[in-house]
Short mmCIF file of C-alpha atoms and ligand atoms in Angstrom, two decimals:
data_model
loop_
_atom_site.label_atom_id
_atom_site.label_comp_id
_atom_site.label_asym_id
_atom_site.label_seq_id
_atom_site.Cartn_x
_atom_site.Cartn_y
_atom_site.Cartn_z
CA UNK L 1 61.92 94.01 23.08
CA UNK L 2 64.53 93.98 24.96
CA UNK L 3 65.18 93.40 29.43
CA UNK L 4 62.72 95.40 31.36
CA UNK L 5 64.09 98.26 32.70
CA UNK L 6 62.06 99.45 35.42
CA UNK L 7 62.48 98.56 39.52
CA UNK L 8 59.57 96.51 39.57
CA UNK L 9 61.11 93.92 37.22
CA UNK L 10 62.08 91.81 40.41
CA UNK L 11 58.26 91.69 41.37
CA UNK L 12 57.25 90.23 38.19
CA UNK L 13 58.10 87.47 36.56
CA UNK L 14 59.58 87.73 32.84
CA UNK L 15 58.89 90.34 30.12
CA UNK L 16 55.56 91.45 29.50
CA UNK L 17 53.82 90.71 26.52
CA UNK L 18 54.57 93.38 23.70
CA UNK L 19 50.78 93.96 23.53
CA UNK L 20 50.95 94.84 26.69
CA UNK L 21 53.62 97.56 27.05
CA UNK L 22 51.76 99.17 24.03
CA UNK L 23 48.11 99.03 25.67
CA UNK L 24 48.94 100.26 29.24
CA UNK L 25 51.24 103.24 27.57
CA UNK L 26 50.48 106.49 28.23
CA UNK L 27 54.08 108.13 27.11
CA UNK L 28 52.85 109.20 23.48
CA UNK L 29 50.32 111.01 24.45
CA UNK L 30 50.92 112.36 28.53
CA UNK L 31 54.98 113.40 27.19
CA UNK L 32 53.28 116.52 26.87
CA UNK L 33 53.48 117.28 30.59
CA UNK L 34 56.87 116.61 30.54
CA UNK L 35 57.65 120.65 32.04
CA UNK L 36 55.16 119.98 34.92
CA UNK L 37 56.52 117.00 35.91
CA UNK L 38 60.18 118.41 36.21
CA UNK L 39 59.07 121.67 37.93
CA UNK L 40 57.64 119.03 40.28
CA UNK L 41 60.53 116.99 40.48
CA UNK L 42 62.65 119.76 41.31
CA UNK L 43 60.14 121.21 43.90
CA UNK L 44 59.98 117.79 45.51
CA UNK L 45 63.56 117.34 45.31
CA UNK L 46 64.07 120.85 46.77
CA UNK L 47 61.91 119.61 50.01
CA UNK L 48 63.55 116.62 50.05
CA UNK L 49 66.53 118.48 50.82
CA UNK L 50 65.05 120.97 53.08
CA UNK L 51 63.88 117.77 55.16
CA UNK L 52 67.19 116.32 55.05
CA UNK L 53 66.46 113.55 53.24
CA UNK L 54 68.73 114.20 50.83
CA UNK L 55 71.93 116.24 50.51
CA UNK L 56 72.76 119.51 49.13
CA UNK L 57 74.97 117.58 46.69
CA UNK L 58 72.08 115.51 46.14
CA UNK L 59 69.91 118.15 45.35
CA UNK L 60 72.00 119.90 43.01
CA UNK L 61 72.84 116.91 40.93
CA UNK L 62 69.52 116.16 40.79
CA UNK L 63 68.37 119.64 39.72
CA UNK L 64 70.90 120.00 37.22
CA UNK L 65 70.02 116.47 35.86
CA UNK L 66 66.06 117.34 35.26
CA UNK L 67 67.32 120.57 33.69
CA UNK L 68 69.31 119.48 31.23
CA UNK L 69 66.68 116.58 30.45
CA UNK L 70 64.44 119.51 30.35
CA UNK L 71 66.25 120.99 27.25
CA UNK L 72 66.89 117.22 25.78
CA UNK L 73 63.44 117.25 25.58
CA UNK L 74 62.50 120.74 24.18
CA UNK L 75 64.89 120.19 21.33
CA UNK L 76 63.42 117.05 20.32
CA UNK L 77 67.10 115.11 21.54
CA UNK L 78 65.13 112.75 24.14
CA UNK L 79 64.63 109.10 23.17
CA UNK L 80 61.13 108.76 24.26
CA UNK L 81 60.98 104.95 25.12
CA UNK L 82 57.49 103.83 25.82
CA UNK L 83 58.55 100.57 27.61
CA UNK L 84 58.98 102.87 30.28
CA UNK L 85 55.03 103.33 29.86
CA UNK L 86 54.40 107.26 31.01
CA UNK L 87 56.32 110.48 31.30
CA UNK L 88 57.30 110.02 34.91
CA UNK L 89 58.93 106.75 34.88
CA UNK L 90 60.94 107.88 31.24
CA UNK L 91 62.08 110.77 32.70
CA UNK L 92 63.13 109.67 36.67
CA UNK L 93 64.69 106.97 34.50
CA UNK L 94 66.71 109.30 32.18
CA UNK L 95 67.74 110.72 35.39
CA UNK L 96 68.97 107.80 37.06
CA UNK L 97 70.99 106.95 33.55
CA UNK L 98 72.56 110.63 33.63
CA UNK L 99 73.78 111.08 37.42
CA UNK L 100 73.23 107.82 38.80
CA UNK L 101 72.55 107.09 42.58
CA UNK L 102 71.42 110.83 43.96
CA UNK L 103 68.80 109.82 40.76
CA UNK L 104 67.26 106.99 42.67
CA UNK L 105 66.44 109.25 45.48
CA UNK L 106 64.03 111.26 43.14
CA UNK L 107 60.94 109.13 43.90
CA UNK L 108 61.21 109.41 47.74
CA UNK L 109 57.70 109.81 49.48
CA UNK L 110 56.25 110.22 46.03
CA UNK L 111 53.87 107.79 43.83
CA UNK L 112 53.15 108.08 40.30
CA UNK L 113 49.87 108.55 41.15
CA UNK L 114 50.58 112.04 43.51
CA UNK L 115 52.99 113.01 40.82
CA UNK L 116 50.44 112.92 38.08
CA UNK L 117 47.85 114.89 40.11
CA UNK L 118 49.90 117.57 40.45
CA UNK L 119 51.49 117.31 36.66
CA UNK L 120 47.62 117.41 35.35
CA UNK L 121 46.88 120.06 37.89
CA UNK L 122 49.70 122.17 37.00
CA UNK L 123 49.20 122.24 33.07
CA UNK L 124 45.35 122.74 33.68
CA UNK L 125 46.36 126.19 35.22
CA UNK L 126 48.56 127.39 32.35
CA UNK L 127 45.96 125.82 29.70
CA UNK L 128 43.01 127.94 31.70
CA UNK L 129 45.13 131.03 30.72
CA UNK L 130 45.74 129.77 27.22
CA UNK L 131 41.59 129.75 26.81
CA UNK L 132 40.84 132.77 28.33
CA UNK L 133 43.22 134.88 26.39
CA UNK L 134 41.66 133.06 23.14
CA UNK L 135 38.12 134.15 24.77
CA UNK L 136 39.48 137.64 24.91
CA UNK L 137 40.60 137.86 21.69
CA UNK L 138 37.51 136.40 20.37
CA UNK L 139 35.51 138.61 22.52
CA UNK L 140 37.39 141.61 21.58
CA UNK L 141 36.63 140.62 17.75
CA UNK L 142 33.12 141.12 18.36
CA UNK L 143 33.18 144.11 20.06
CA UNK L 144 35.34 145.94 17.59
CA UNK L 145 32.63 144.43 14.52
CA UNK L 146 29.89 145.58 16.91
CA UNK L 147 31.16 149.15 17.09
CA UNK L 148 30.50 149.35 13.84
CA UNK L 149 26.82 148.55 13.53
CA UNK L 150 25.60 150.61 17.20
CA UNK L 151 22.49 152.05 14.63
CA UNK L 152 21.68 149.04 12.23
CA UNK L 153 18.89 147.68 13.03
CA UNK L 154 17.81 143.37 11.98
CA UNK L 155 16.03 141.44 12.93
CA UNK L 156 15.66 139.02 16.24
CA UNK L 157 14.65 135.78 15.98
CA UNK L 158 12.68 133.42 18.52
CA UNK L 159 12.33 129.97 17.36
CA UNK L 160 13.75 131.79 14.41
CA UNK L 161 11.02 133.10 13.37
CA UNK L 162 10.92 136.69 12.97
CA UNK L 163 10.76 138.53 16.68
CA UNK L 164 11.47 142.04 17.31
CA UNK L 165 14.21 144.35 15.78
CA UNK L 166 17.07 144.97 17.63
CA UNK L 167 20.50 146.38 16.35
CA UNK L 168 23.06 144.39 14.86
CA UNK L 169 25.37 145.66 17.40
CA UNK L 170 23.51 143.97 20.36
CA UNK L 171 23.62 140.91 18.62
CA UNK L 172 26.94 140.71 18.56
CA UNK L 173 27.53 141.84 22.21
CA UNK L 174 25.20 138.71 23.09
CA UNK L 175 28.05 136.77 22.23
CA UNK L 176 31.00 138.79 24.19
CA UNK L 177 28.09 138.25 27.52
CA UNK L 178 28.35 134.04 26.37
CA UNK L 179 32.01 134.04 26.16
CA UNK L 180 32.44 136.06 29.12
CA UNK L 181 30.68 132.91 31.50
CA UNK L 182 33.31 130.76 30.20
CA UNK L 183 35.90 132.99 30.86
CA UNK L 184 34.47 133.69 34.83
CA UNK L 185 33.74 129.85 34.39
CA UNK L 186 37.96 128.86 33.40
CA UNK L 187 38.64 131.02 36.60
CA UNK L 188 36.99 129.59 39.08
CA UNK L 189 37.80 125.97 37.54
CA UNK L 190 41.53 127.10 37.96
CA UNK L 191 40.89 128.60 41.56
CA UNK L 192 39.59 125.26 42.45
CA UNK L 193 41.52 122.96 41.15
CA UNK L 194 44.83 124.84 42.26
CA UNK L 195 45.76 122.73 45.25
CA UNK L 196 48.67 120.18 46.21
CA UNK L 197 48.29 116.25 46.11
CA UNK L 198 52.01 115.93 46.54
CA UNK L 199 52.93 113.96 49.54
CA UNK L 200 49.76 111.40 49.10
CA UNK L 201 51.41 109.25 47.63
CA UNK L 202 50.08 105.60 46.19
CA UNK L 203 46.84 106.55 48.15
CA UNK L 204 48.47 107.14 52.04
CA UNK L 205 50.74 109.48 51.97
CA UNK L 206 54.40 108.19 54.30
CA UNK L 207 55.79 107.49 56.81
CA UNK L 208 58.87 109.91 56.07
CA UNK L 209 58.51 113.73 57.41
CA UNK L 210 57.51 115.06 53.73
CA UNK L 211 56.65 119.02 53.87
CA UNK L 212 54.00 119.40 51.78
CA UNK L 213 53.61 122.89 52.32
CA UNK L 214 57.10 123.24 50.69
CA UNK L 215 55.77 121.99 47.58
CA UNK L 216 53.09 123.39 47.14
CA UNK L 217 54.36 127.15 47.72
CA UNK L 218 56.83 126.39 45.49
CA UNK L 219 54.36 125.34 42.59
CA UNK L 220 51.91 128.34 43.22
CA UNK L 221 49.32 126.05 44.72
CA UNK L 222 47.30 127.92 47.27
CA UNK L 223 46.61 125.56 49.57
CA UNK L 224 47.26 121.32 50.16
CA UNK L 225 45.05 118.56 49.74
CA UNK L 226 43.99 117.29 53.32
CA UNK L 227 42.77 113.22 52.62
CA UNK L 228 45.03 111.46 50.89
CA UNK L 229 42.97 108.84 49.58
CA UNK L 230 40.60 112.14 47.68
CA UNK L 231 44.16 113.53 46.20
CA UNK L 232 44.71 110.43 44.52
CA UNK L 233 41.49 109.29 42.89
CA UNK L 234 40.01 113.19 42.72
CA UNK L 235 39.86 114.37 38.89
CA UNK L 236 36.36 116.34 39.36
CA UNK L 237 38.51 119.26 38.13
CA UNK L 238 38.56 117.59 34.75
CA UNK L 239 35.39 116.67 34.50
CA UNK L 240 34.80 120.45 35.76
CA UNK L 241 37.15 121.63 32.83
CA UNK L 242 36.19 119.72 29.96
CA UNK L 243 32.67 120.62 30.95
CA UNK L 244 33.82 124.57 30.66
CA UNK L 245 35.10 123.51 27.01
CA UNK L 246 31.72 122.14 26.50
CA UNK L 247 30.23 124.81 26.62
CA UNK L 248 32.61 127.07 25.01
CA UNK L 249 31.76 124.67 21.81
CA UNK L 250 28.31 125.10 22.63
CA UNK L 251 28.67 128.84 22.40
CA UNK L 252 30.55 129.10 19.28
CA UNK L 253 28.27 125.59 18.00
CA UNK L 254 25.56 128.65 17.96
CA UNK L 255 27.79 131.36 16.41
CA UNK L 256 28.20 128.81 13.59
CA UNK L 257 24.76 127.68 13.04
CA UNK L 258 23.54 131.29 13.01
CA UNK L 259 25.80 132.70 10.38
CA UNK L 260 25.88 129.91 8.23
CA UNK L 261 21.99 130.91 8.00
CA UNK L 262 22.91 134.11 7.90
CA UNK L 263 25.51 133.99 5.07
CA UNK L 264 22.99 131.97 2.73
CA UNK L 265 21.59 133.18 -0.30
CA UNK L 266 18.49 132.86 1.30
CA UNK L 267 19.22 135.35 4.36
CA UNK L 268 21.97 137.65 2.82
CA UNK L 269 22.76 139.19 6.10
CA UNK L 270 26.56 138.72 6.77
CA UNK L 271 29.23 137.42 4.45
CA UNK L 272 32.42 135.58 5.80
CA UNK L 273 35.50 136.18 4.00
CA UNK L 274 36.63 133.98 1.71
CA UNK L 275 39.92 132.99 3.49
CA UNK L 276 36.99 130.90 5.86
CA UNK L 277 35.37 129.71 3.07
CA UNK L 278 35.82 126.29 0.82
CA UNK L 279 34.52 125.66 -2.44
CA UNK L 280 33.15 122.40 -4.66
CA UNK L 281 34.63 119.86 -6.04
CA UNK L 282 31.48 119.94 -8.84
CA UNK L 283 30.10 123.04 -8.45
CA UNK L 284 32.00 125.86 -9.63
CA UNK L 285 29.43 128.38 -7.94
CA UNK L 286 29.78 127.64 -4.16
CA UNK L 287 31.40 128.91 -1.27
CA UNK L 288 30.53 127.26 1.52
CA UNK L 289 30.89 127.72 5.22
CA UNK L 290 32.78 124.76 5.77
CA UNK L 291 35.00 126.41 8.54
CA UNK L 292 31.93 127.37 10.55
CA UNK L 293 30.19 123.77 9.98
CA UNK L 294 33.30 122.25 11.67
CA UNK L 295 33.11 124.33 14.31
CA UNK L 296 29.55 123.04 14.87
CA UNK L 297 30.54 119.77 14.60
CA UNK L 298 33.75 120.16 17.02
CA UNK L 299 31.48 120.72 19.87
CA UNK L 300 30.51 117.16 19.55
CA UNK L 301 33.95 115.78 19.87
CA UNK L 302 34.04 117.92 23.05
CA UNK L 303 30.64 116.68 24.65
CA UNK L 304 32.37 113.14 23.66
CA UNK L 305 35.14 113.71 25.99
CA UNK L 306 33.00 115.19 28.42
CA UNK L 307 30.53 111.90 28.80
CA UNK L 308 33.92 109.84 28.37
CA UNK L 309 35.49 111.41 31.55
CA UNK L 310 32.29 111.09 33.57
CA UNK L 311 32.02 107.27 32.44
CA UNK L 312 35.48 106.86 33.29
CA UNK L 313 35.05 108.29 36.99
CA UNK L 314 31.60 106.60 37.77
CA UNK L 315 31.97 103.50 39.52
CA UNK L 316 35.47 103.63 40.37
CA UNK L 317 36.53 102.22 43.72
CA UNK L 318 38.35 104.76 46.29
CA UNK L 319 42.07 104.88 45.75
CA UNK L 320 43.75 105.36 42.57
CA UNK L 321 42.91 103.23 39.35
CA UNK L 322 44.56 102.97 35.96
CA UNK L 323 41.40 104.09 34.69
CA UNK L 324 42.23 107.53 35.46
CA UNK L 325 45.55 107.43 32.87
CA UNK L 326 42.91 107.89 30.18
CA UNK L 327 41.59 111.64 31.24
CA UNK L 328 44.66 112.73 29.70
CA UNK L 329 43.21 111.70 26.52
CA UNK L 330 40.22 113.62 27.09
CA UNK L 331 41.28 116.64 28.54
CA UNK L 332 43.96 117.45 25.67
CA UNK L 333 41.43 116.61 23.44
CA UNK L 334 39.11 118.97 24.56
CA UNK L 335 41.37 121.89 25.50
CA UNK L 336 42.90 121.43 21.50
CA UNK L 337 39.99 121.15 20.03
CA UNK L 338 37.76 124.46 21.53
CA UNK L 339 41.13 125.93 21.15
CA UNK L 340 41.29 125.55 17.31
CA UNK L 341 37.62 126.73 17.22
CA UNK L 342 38.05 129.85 19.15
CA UNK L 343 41.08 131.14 17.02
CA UNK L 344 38.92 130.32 13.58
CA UNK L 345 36.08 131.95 15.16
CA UNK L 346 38.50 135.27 16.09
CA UNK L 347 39.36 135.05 12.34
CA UNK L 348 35.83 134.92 10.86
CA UNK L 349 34.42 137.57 13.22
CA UNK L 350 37.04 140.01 12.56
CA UNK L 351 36.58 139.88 8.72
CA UNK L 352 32.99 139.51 8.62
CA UNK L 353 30.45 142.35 6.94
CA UNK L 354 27.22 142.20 8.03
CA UNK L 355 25.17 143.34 4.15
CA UNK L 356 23.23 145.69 6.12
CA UNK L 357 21.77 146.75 2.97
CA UNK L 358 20.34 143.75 2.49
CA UNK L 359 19.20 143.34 6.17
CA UNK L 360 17.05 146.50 6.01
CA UNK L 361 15.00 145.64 2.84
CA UNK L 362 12.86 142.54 4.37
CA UNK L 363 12.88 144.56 7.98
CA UNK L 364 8.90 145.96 7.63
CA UNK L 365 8.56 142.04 7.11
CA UNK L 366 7.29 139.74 9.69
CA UNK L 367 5.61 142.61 11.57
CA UNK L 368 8.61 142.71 14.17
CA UNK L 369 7.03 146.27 15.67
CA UNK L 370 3.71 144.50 16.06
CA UNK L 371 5.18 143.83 20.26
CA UNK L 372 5.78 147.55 20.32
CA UNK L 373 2.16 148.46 19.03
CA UNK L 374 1.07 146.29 22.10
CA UNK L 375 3.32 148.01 24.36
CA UNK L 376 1.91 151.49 23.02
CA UNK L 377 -1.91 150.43 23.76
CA UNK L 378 -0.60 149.59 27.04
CA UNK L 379 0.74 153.39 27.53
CA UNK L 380 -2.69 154.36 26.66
CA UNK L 381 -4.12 152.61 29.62
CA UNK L 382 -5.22 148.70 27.76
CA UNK L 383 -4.41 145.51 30.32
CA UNK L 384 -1.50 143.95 28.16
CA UNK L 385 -3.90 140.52 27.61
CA UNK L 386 -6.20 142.86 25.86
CA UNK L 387 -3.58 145.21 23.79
CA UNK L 388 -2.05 141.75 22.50
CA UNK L 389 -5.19 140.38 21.11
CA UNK L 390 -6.21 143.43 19.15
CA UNK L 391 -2.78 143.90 18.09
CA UNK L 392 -3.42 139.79 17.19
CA UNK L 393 -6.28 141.07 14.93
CA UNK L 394 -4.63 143.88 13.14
CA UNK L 395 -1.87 141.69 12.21
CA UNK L 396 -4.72 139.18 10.65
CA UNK L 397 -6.42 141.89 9.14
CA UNK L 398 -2.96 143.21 7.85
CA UNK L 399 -1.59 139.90 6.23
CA UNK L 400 -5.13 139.55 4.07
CA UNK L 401 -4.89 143.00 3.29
CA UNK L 402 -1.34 142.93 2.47
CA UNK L 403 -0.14 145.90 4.28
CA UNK L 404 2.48 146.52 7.46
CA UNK L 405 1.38 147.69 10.24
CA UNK L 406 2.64 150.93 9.82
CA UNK L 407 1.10 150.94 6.30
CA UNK L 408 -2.43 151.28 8.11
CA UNK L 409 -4.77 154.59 8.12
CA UNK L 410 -5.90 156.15 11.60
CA UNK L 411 -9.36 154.56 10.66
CA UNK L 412 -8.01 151.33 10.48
CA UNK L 413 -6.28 151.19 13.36
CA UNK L 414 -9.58 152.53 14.95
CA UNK L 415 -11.65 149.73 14.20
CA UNK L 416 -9.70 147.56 16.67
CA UNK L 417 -9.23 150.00 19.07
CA UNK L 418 -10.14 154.10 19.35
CA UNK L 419 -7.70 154.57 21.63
CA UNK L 420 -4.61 154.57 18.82
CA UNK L 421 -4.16 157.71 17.76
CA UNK L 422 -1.70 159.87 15.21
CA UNK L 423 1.12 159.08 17.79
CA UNK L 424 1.21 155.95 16.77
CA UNK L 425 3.23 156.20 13.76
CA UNK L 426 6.13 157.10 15.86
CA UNK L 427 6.11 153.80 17.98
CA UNK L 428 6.13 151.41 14.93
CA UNK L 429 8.45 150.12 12.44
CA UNK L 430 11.50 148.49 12.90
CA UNK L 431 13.90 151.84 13.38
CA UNK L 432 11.40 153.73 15.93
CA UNK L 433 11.27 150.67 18.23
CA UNK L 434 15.16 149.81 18.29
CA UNK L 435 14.99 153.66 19.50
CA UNK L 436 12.44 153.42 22.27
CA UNK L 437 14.00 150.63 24.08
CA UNK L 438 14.74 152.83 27.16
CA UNK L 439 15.76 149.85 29.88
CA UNK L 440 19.38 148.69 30.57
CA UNK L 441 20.22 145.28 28.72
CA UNK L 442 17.88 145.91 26.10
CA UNK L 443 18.29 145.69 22.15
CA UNK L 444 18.70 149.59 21.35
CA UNK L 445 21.19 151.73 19.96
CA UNK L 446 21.66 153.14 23.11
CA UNK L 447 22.36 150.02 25.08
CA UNK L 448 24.70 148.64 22.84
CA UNK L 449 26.60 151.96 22.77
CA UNK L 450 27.02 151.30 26.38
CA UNK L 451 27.88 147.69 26.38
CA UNK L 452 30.67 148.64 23.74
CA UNK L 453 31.89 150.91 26.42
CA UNK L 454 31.78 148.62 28.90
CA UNK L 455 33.56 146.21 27.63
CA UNK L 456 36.42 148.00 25.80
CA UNK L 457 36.78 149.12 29.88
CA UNK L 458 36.87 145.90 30.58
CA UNK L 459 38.82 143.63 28.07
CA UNK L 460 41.37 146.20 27.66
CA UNK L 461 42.46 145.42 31.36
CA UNK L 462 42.88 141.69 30.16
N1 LIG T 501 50.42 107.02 33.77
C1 LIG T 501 49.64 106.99 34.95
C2 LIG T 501 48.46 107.95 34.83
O1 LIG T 501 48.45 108.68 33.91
C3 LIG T 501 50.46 107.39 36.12
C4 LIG T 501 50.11 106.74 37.39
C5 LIG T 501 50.30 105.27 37.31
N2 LIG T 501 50.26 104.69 38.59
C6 LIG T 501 50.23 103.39 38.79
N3 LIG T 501 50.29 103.00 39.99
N4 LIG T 501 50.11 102.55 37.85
O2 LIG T 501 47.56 107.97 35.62
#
């Protein structure tokens, strides 16, 4: 390796060891903010001038510099030279090599450890947008797939066992209402975390007349940082967004686990094209739901990186720390990976057929109307308690005598209770109760004609 090359070679003595230029790196992976940190370069530079510590020549030169480093970089022309250990000190050094002195005046009133605050803080805001427009799309997918099962009714499941019918439509929205959290969640991350730490410097701030309102306005932050020593060490706001991809994964973890039940043999409901599907090596039969088991399994990578940024911030002393170089690691990982998941999951939902066929042959199963029955012994004046534990009965009575409920005579029914009468028949099986839901947010036809409305209203603003 050869001479050191940064300014803190006359503080310490010698070359480091190898090992350690490799270990304390951050340049291969944080190179990735490289447009942040020059939009922040300039915008310091810019007050710099403004505050007359530097010249208008200055300025300019040093502008022009980052720009063209800029495009050095974007077309894959810039030596990336990890000696220099992170993006800020290889690119204030390709600076200094391309206009010389003005280039030294780069890193007045400014600390690595300001600079990547803001660098993190300004990607975070354009990766929020990246996520939520993937959350649209996604959430648009299941809209359009609802619209086109408003009257098919399946059934619900509680502790997957069979429930109460609902339509397939209303499933799906259930989804768009999940996705639509993380997307109010992504906003309010970004509305938070949008605020300056430049001018804090190491952990201070300086003694030179910095405007920090400069820079910020000229980054689109809303507002400054007012304790130095918080700007430096605060990375909440990652813990806060890798926590919103957490549950994103969650979210789609569930989307996953419920169709891959729902595409098996077994179930028959919905079938995912086979562009999303992988077969066996041995079995020449199979196509499996590999895409949608990764998925499921992604969501653990991102709870990793969420307990890994939490472990890195607990127990760190006030002030800045090297520890905090590794949330980089974390939060691209967890932005990338819920990223790749919500574009697979777009694809799968928008080609996916729900076998509704299939779905309405087992639907007198499992006596999903038997909560309705109770409901309609309650309309004819029975405390619910009671209405539930004859309804209890009949369903005993009707599994040893093989029947559905709706299968039963008048002088059946009668035995449990004499107030059931020839109406009765109308508020049972699976298709007459999706049709008597009559409240807002509940599992009907109606409803999810609604929601569809709704939300075409409302996504097609995004
Ligand atoms: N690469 C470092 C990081 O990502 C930048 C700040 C380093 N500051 C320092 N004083 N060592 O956090």
């Amino acid at each position: 390796m050869g001479k050191s090359k940064k300014s803190w070679e006359k503080r310490l003595a010698g070359q480091p060891d190898p090992m350690t230029v490799d270990f304390v790196e951050s340049l291969s992976y944080d190179k990735r903010l490289y447009k942040y940190d020059i939009v922040g370069s300039i915008a310091h530079a810019q007050m710099l001038a403004e505050q007359k510590l530097i010249t208008r020549a200055e300025l300019k030169a040093i502008k022009d510099g980052l720009i063209e480093i800029s495009r050095e970089i974007a077309e894959g022309r810039f030596k990336f030279d990890k000696t220099y250990e992170d993006i800020h000190m290889a690119i204030e050094a390709a600076l200094i090599a391309k206009i010389g002195e003005p280039g030294k005046k780069i890193h007045t009133g400014r600390s690595r450890n300001d600079q990547v605050a803001a660098d993190i803080r300004l990607w975070m805001r354009d990766e929020i947008e990246v996520l939520q427009t993937k959350i649209t799309g996604l959430q648009r997918a299941f809209v359009k797939l609802a619209g086109k099962y408003v009257k098919d009714v399946m059934p619900a499941y509680t502790h997957l066992q069979r429930a109460q019918p609902i339509v397939i439509a209303s499933y799906l929205l259930s989804f768009v209402e999940q996705f639509e959290r993380d997307f109010i969640r992504l906003k309010n991350c970004k509305e938070m975390l949008n605020i300056s730490p430049l001018g804090s410097g190491a952990v201070a701030g300086s003694t030179l007349p910095l405007d920090r309102k400069s820079t910020a306005k000229q980054l689109g932050f809303s507002d400054i940082s007012y304790n130095s020593i918080d700007a430096v060490s605060d990375r909440d706001f990652c813990a806060d967004f890798i926590f919103d991809c957490a549950l994103i994964a969650t979210h789609l973890s569930r989307l996953a686990e419920d169709w891959i039940i729902y595409s098996s043999d077994e179930f028959g409901f919905v079938r995912i094209d086979d562009k999303y599907c992988t077969s066996s090596s041995m079995m020449p039969q199979k196509r499996n739901p590999d895409v949608l088991e990764l998925i499921r399994a992604k969501a653990g990578s991102v709870y990793g990186s969420l307990m890994a940024m939490l472990t890195i911030l607990k127990g760190q002393p006030s002030g800045y720390n090297r520890d905090l170089q590794e949330d980089k690691i974390h939060i691209f990982s967890a932005a990338d990976t819920v990223k790749a998941s919500l574009d697979m999951a777009g694809a799968i939902v928008s080609h996916a057929k729900f076998n509704t066929k299939k779905i309405s042959t087992g639907l007198e199963e499992g006596f999903l109307d038997a909560t309705a029955l109770a409901e309609y012994l309650v309309g004819k004046g029975i405390a619910f308690r009671q209405a539930h534990g004859i309804v209890g009965s009949l369903v005993a009575y009707c599994e040893k005598a093989k029947k559905k409920l709706a299968e039963l005579s008048l002088d059946e029914f009668r035995k449990y209770s004499s107030l059931i009468a020839k109406d009765v028949y109308k508020s049972i099986g699976a298709a007459n109760v999706v049709a008597k839901y009559a409240i807002e947010g509940a599992a009907g036809p109606k409803q999810a004609k609604e929601q569809i409305e709704y939300w075409n209203k409302q996504l097609g603003r995004r």
